[in-house]
């Protein structure tokens, strides 16, 4: 199977910008808003992450996507031209502040000379000034030549060039929070979600479905179980309840893993598939409500439901029914 880095190299321009946009969206803790701006008049911006609601009047990060052609890497000339655009459009008033961080996203890599400049920031600044006429004067805009004025030179001298960095396909593939973007754009299915066990102490997050089961156990045994611990002390129902708790946390681990590593919406589709798989069995007549729970568990345990083509394990599917009971789509006590 081809590596992720190679598949990233094969993305076209739109797909690469989509990938970066989805990746940044998944990093929502870092940004107030992310936006894809890449087009003919993007004024040097492909995808941006705004740190606050001040948008371009506050801190923002710029991700400049450079797909390049097959076998080609991003070189010094094109990189300097893109940097020149940012300083030019900033001075034109298109954005009040310069980017907090500037990232070249080049899946096919960068040339050796450009890498040298990007790893030696003062050399990068010097190259931009020295090669301005060659790379920027006629390359920034089609409508006019842009000579290196004293004003532009002052802004370049004041800017912190340590903010400028790069990501190749190999580096992108290592980003731990790029899973949803890889899943959405490359149709990649992540590895198996981790298994889980129920904690010894009952947690608040599981109380909705547990209270439903507590009522059902009381109805079945003719005992008034006041707390979940009462059920866990019962010689028959304790084992059954503990099994349901394990399934619930198996599903919770599965949910967290795939929300972090698969395309947006994939988990909700999986839950809907679980619901439609069990709803007929759920609605059938059963001798008791506990028999209904067991019938649903047996049915979903034997029926495969996949997420993005990968089959899920039985305890995950069974535990997801308890999540549906928690959010109200299924109620064990109806």
Tab-separated table of C-alpha atoms in Angstrom:
chain	number	residue	atom	x	y	z
A	1	UNK	CA	0.000	0.000	0.000
A	2	UNK	CA	1.319	3.447	-0.908
A	3	UNK	CA	2.419	5.578	2.001
A	4	UNK	CA	0.293	8.464	3.239
A	5	UNK	CA	3.023	10.899	2.235
A	6	UNK	CA	2.938	9.676	-1.376
A	7	UNK	CA	-0.849	9.890	-1.494
A	8	UNK	CA	-0.654	13.461	-0.194
A	9	UNK	CA	1.692	14.260	-3.069
A	10	UNK	CA	-1.003	13.153	-5.523
A	11	UNK	CA	-3.672	15.586	-4.316
A	12	UNK	CA	-4.705	18.272	-6.769
A	13	UNK	CA	-4.814	21.941	-5.750
A	14	UNK	CA	-8.411	21.909	-4.489
A	15	UNK	CA	-7.922	18.653	-2.590
A	16	UNK	CA	-4.787	19.945	-0.899
A	17	UNK	CA	-6.568	23.091	0.270
A	18	UNK	CA	-9.516	20.960	1.426
A	19	UNK	CA	-7.126	18.776	3.388
A	20	UNK	CA	-5.525	21.734	5.152
A	21	UNK	CA	-8.905	23.365	5.823
A	22	UNK	CA	-10.311	20.193	7.442
A	23	UNK	CA	-7.085	19.646	9.369
A	24	UNK	CA	-7.182	23.159	10.799
A	25	UNK	CA	-10.875	22.832	11.600
A	26	UNK	CA	-10.018	19.800	13.701
A	27	UNK	CA	-7.565	21.997	15.598
A	28	UNK	CA	-10.458	24.136	16.810
A	29	UNK	CA	-8.803	24.667	20.190
A	30	UNK	CA	-6.186	26.775	18.383
A	31	UNK	CA	-8.510	28.911	16.293
A	32	UNK	CA	-11.629	31.015	16.573
A	33	UNK	CA	-12.357	30.280	12.901
A	34	UNK	CA	-10.647	28.712	9.915
A	35	UNK	CA	-11.314	29.691	6.336
A	36	UNK	CA	-10.205	28.595	2.900
A	37	UNK	CA	-9.516	31.662	0.728
A	38	UNK	CA	-7.440	30.132	-2.062
A	39	UNK	CA	-8.409	31.464	-5.498
A	40	UNK	CA	-7.022	33.810	-8.162
A	41	UNK	CA	-7.457	36.881	-5.961
A	42	UNK	CA	-6.542	35.303	-2.633
A	43	UNK	CA	-3.933	38.013	-1.992
A	44	UNK	CA	-1.345	35.504	-0.888
A	45	UNK	CA	-3.659	33.441	1.326
A	46	UNK	CA	-4.841	29.873	0.713
A	47	UNK	CA	-6.095	28.703	4.124
A	48	UNK	CA	-6.069	30.851	7.256
A	49	UNK	CA	-6.722	30.219	10.927
A	50	UNK	CA	-8.018	33.240	12.831
A	51	UNK	CA	-7.010	33.127	16.486
A	52	UNK	CA	-9.706	35.554	17.715
A	53	UNK	CA	-12.860	37.277	16.507
A	54	UNK	CA	-10.623	40.198	15.526
A	55	UNK	CA	-9.835	38.140	12.397
A	56	UNK	CA	-7.273	40.016	10.246
A	57	UNK	CA	-7.027	42.734	12.858
A	58	UNK	CA	-5.734	40.196	15.386
A	59	UNK	CA	-3.473	37.146	15.316
A	60	UNK	CA	-3.884	34.739	12.407
A	61	UNK	CA	-1.926	31.906	10.823
A	62	UNK	CA	-1.448	31.470	7.087
A	63	UNK	CA	-1.067	28.111	5.355
A	64	UNK	CA	0.126	28.561	1.784
A	65	UNK	CA	-0.529	25.397	-0.233
A	66	UNK	CA	1.912	24.503	-2.975
A	67	UNK	CA	0.974	21.277	-4.732
A	68	UNK	CA	3.504	21.675	-7.557
A	69	UNK	CA	3.685	19.312	-10.521
A	70	UNK	CA	4.749	15.672	-10.464
A	71	UNK	CA	8.343	15.351	-9.423
A	72	UNK	CA	8.694	19.050	-8.661
A	73	UNK	CA	9.493	20.659	-5.327
A	74	UNK	CA	8.852	24.161	-4.046
A	75	UNK	CA	11.869	26.310	-4.816
A	76	UNK	CA	13.365	29.579	-3.635
A	77	UNK	CA	11.914	31.807	-6.344
A	78	UNK	CA	8.283	30.833	-5.864
A	79	UNK	CA	8.549	30.869	-2.077
A	80	UNK	CA	10.021	34.373	-2.054
A	81	UNK	CA	7.304	35.589	-4.400
A	82	UNK	CA	4.601	34.258	-2.054
A	83	UNK	CA	6.238	35.953	0.926
A	84	UNK	CA	6.457	39.178	-1.052
A	85	UNK	CA	2.703	39.048	-1.689
A	86	UNK	CA	1.984	39.003	2.038
A	87	UNK	CA	4.024	42.126	2.754
A	88	UNK	CA	2.599	43.904	-0.302
A	89	UNK	CA	-1.066	43.141	0.464
A	90	UNK	CA	-0.574	43.967	4.137
A	91	UNK	CA	0.664	47.422	3.161
A	92	UNK	CA	-2.260	47.748	0.741
A	93	UNK	CA	-4.569	47.325	3.731
A	94	UNK	CA	-5.956	43.890	2.830
A	95	UNK	CA	-5.081	42.651	6.326
A	96	UNK	CA	-4.199	44.893	9.241
A	97	UNK	CA	-1.727	42.472	10.804
A	98	UNK	CA	0.875	40.161	9.355
A	99	UNK	CA	0.434	36.427	10.039
A	100	UNK	CA	1.487	35.142	13.426
A	101	UNK	CA	2.711	32.030	11.621
A	102	UNK	CA	3.364	31.438	7.909
A	103	UNK	CA	3.483	27.796	6.768
A	104	UNK	CA	4.370	26.579	3.290
A	105	UNK	CA	2.433	23.336	2.743
A	106	UNK	CA	4.268	21.506	-0.013
A	107	UNK	CA	3.540	17.736	-0.099
A	108	UNK	CA	6.178	17.152	-2.787
A	109	UNK	CA	8.823	18.770	-0.635
A	110	UNK	CA	11.091	21.785	-0.939
A	111	UNK	CA	14.410	22.200	-2.697
A	112	UNK	CA	17.667	22.095	-0.804
A	113	UNK	CA	18.404	25.812	-1.245
A	114	UNK	CA	14.941	26.749	0.070
A	115	UNK	CA	15.300	24.414	3.018
A	116	UNK	CA	18.585	26.110	3.870
A	117	UNK	CA	16.861	29.503	3.889
A	118	UNK	CA	13.905	28.263	5.955
A	119	UNK	CA	16.250	26.762	8.524
A	120	UNK	CA	18.298	29.987	8.690
A	121	UNK	CA	15.746	32.752	9.073
A	122	UNK	CA	18.051	35.740	8.653
A	123	UNK	CA	19.312	34.250	5.405
A	124	UNK	CA	15.668	34.029	4.300
A	125	UNK	CA	15.111	37.705	5.084
A	126	UNK	CA	18.281	38.674	3.229
A	127	UNK	CA	17.319	36.551	0.204
A	128	UNK	CA	13.883	38.190	-0.001
A	129	UNK	CA	15.466	41.638	-0.072
A	130	UNK	CA	18.341	40.754	-2.396
A	131	UNK	CA	16.152	38.833	-4.871
A	132	UNK	CA	13.112	41.113	-4.748
A	133	UNK	CA	13.554	42.461	-8.265
A	134	UNK	CA	14.037	38.943	-9.631
A	135	UNK	CA	11.163	37.214	-7.840
A	136	UNK	CA	8.667	39.841	-6.670
A	137	UNK	CA	8.846	43.013	-8.706
A	138	UNK	CA	6.760	41.633	-11.590
A	139	UNK	CA	5.439	38.499	-9.867
A	140	UNK	CA	3.205	39.863	-7.100
A	141	UNK	CA	0.477	41.368	-9.259
A	142	UNK	CA	-0.300	41.467	-12.959
A	143	UNK	CA	-1.441	45.072	-12.826
A	144	UNK	CA	1.722	46.801	-11.696
A	145	UNK	CA	5.351	46.396	-10.923
A	146	UNK	CA	6.185	46.390	-7.218
A	147	UNK	CA	9.669	47.766	-6.566
A	148	UNK	CA	11.240	47.246	-3.152
A	149	UNK	CA	10.293	50.568	-1.575
A	150	UNK	CA	11.629	51.840	1.707
A	151	UNK	CA	8.208	51.147	3.259
A	152	UNK	CA	8.239	47.492	2.176
A	153	UNK	CA	11.849	47.135	3.280
A	154	UNK	CA	10.984	48.520	6.727
A	155	UNK	CA	8.135	46.029	7.183
A	156	UNK	CA	10.332	43.130	6.063
A	157	UNK	CA	13.079	44.201	8.472
A	158	UNK	CA	10.572	44.391	11.354
A	159	UNK	CA	8.933	41.018	10.743
A	160	UNK	CA	9.976	37.992	12.806
A	161	UNK	CA	11.088	35.486	10.169
A	162	UNK	CA	11.163	32.679	12.726
A	163	UNK	CA	7.383	32.584	12.174
A	164	UNK	CA	7.933	31.111	8.708
A	165	UNK	CA	8.139	27.331	8.379
A	166	UNK	CA	7.141	24.463	6.080
A	167	UNK	CA	5.361	21.104	5.974
A	168	UNK	CA	6.145	18.400	3.427
A	169	UNK	CA	4.040	15.300	2.777
A	170	UNK	CA	6.233	13.321	5.158
A	171	UNK	CA	5.809	15.898	7.927
A	172	UNK	CA	2.055	16.205	7.305
A	173	UNK	CA	1.628	12.435	7.616
A	174	UNK	CA	3.122	12.668	11.123
A	175	UNK	CA	0.621	15.269	12.350
A	176	UNK	CA	-1.340	13.467	15.070
A	177	UNK	CA	-4.516	15.539	14.578
A	178	UNK	CA	-4.673	15.156	10.784
A	179	UNK	CA	-6.776	11.967	10.974
A	180	UNK	CA	-10.154	13.481	9.952
A	181	UNK	CA	-8.545	15.262	7.011
A	182	UNK	CA	-6.780	12.087	5.868
A	183	UNK	CA	-10.029	10.154	6.184
A	184	UNK	CA	-12.118	12.731	4.328
A	185	UNK	CA	-9.745	13.605	1.484
A	186	UNK	CA	-7.802	10.358	1.042
A	187	UNK	CA	-10.587	7.975	2.141
A	188	UNK	CA	-8.192	6.437	4.625
A	189	UNK	CA	-9.586	4.144	7.296
A	190	UNK	CA	-7.713	4.499	10.597
A	191	UNK	CA	-6.399	1.586	12.606
A	192	UNK	CA	-8.596	-0.346	15.043
A	193	UNK	CA	-9.915	1.714	17.941
A	194	UNK	CA	-8.492	0.763	21.353
A	195	UNK	CA	-10.368	-1.583	23.650
A	196	UNK	CA	-11.672	-0.286	26.976
A	197	UNK	CA	-12.835	-1.452	30.371
A	198	UNK	CA	-15.399	0.066	32.685
A	199	UNK	CA	-13.877	1.931	35.626
A	200	UNK	CA	-14.507	0.474	39.058
A	201	UNK	CA	-16.426	3.545	40.178
A	202	UNK	CA	-19.643	4.396	38.368
A	203	UNK	CA	-19.289	7.690	36.452
A	204	UNK	CA	-21.761	10.489	35.917
A	205	UNK	CA	-21.510	10.084	32.131
A	206	UNK	CA	-23.131	6.620	32.299
A	207	UNK	CA	-25.933	7.368	34.742
A	208	UNK	CA	-28.754	7.868	32.203
A	209	UNK	CA	-28.748	4.372	30.735
A	210	UNK	CA	-27.750	2.824	34.090
A	211	UNK	CA	-30.779	4.314	35.803
A	212	UNK	CA	-32.965	2.850	33.072
A	213	UNK	CA	-31.410	-0.570	33.625
A	214	UNK	CA	-31.690	-0.188	37.413
A	215	UNK	CA	-35.447	0.232	37.050
A	216	UNK	CA	-35.653	-2.802	34.769
A	217	UNK	CA	-33.634	-5.003	37.132
A	218	UNK	CA	-35.930	-4.006	39.976
A	219	UNK	CA	-38.983	-4.853	37.901
A	220	UNK	CA	-37.522	-8.269	36.971
A	221	UNK	CA	-36.464	-9.257	40.487
A	222	UNK	CA	-39.286	-7.598	42.407
A	223	UNK	CA	-36.734	-5.646	44.442
A	224	UNK	CA	-36.466	-1.891	44.877
A	225	UNK	CA	-32.918	-1.034	43.793
A	226	UNK	CA	-32.297	2.494	45.028
A	227	UNK	CA	-28.790	2.888	43.643
A	228	UNK	CA	-26.575	1.308	41.021
A	229	UNK	CA	-24.448	-0.119	43.822
A	230	UNK	CA	-27.539	-2.026	44.994
A	231	UNK	CA	-27.665	-3.732	41.601
A	232	UNK	CA	-23.928	-4.397	41.643
A	233	UNK	CA	-24.407	-6.221	44.932
A	234	UNK	CA	-27.112	-8.501	43.496
A	235	UNK	CA	-25.942	-12.096	42.817
A	236	UNK	CA	-27.619	-12.313	39.383
A	237	UNK	CA	-27.923	-8.815	37.969
A	238	UNK	CA	-24.453	-7.598	38.984
A	239	UNK	CA	-22.680	-9.573	36.256
A	240	UNK	CA	-25.199	-8.522	33.621
A	241	UNK	CA	-24.897	-4.862	34.573
A	242	UNK	CA	-21.101	-4.934	34.640
A	243	UNK	CA	-21.114	-6.399	31.133
A	244	UNK	CA	-23.280	-3.505	29.925
A	245	UNK	CA	-20.917	-1.009	31.537
A	246	UNK	CA	-17.958	-2.580	29.729
A	247	UNK	CA	-19.834	-2.347	26.437
A	248	UNK	CA	-20.716	1.306	27.095
A	249	UNK	CA	-17.070	2.235	27.639
A	250	UNK	CA	-15.943	0.166	24.655
A	251	UNK	CA	-18.306	2.273	22.543
A	252	UNK	CA	-17.125	5.486	24.231
A	253	UNK	CA	-13.492	4.700	23.381
A	254	UNK	CA	-14.509	3.871	19.808
A	255	UNK	CA	-16.413	7.176	19.575
A	256	UNK	CA	-13.494	9.267	20.831
A	257	UNK	CA	-10.993	7.518	18.580
A	258	UNK	CA	-12.997	7.972	15.401
A	259	UNK	CA	-14.033	11.535	16.151
A	260	UNK	CA	-10.308	12.297	16.254
A	261	UNK	CA	-9.295	10.148	13.290
A	262	UNK	CA	-12.092	9.921	10.738
A	263	UNK	CA	-14.012	12.267	8.498
A	264	UNK	CA	-16.486	14.656	10.141
A	265	UNK	CA	-19.912	13.013	10.418
A	266	UNK	CA	-18.650	9.432	10.144
A	267	UNK	CA	-19.454	8.594	13.768
A	268	UNK	CA	-22.961	10.007	13.552
A	269	UNK	CA	-23.588	7.901	10.441
A	270	UNK	CA	-22.349	4.845	12.341
A	271	UNK	CA	-24.773	5.547	15.220
A	272	UNK	CA	-27.659	5.942	12.784
A	273	UNK	CA	-26.721	2.604	11.204
A	274	UNK	CA	-26.788	0.979	14.652
A	275	UNK	CA	-30.194	2.519	15.344
A	276	UNK	CA	-31.731	1.281	12.088
A	277	UNK	CA	-30.203	-2.171	12.616
A	278	UNK	CA	-31.864	-2.702	16.004
A	279	UNK	CA	-35.039	-0.622	15.908
A	280	UNK	CA	-37.322	-3.400	14.600
A	281	UNK	CA	-36.130	-5.819	17.277
A	282	UNK	CA	-36.465	-3.062	19.870
A	283	UNK	CA	-40.096	-2.390	18.866
A	284	UNK	CA	-41.168	-6.043	18.883
A	285	UNK	CA	-43.181	-7.437	21.780
A	286	UNK	CA	-41.024	-9.064	24.467
A	287	UNK	CA	-41.930	-10.927	27.668
A	288	UNK	CA	-40.205	-8.212	29.715
A	289	UNK	CA	-38.176	-5.092	29.270
A	290	UNK	CA	-35.048	-6.971	30.273
A	291	UNK	CA	-35.829	-9.475	27.516
A	292	UNK	CA	-35.978	-6.517	25.110
A	293	UNK	CA	-32.518	-5.350	26.199
A	294	UNK	CA	-31.114	-8.870	25.772
A	295	UNK	CA	-32.771	-9.308	22.377
A	296	UNK	CA	-31.290	-6.057	21.102
A	297	UNK	CA	-27.853	-6.991	22.468
A	298	UNK	CA	-28.009	-10.415	20.818
A	299	UNK	CA	-29.183	-9.034	17.477
A	300	UNK	CA	-26.611	-6.244	17.177
A	301	UNK	CA	-23.892	-8.557	18.446
A	302	UNK	CA	-24.469	-10.889	15.492
A	303	UNK	CA	-25.063	-8.176	12.853
A	304	UNK	CA	-22.081	-6.478	11.283
A	305	UNK	CA	-22.102	-2.681	11.096
A	306	UNK	CA	-19.085	-0.962	9.576
A	307	UNK	CA	-17.588	2.493	9.793
A	308	UNK	CA	-15.945	3.623	6.554
A	309	UNK	CA	-15.723	-0.007	5.463
A	310	UNK	CA	-14.036	-1.307	8.632
A	311	UNK	CA	-16.134	-3.766	10.622
A	312	UNK	CA	-16.738	-2.874	14.243
A	313	UNK	CA	-16.365	-5.284	17.164
A	314	UNK	CA	-19.526	-6.708	18.861
A	315	UNK	CA	-19.037	-4.955	22.246
A	316	UNK	CA	-18.694	-1.636	20.443
A	317	UNK	CA	-21.973	-2.159	18.599
A	318	UNK	CA	-23.694	-3.348	21.767
A	319	UNK	CA	-22.336	-0.473	23.820
A	320	UNK	CA	-23.462	2.012	21.203
A	321	UNK	CA	-27.045	0.955	21.942
A	322	UNK	CA	-26.521	2.189	25.506
A	323	UNK	CA	-25.290	5.481	24.058
A	324	UNK	CA	-28.506	5.661	22.032
A	325	UNK	CA	-30.405	5.006	25.249
A	326	UNK	CA	-28.471	7.847	26.846
A	327	UNK	CA	-29.225	10.399	24.128
A	328	UNK	CA	-32.882	9.384	23.959
A	329	UNK	CA	-33.074	7.647	20.604
A	330	UNK	CA	-33.686	4.346	22.394
A	331	UNK	CA	-35.051	4.129	25.916
A	332	UNK	CA	-34.782	0.809	27.711
A	333	UNK	CA	-37.651	1.808	30.027
A	334	UNK	CA	-40.241	2.725	27.422
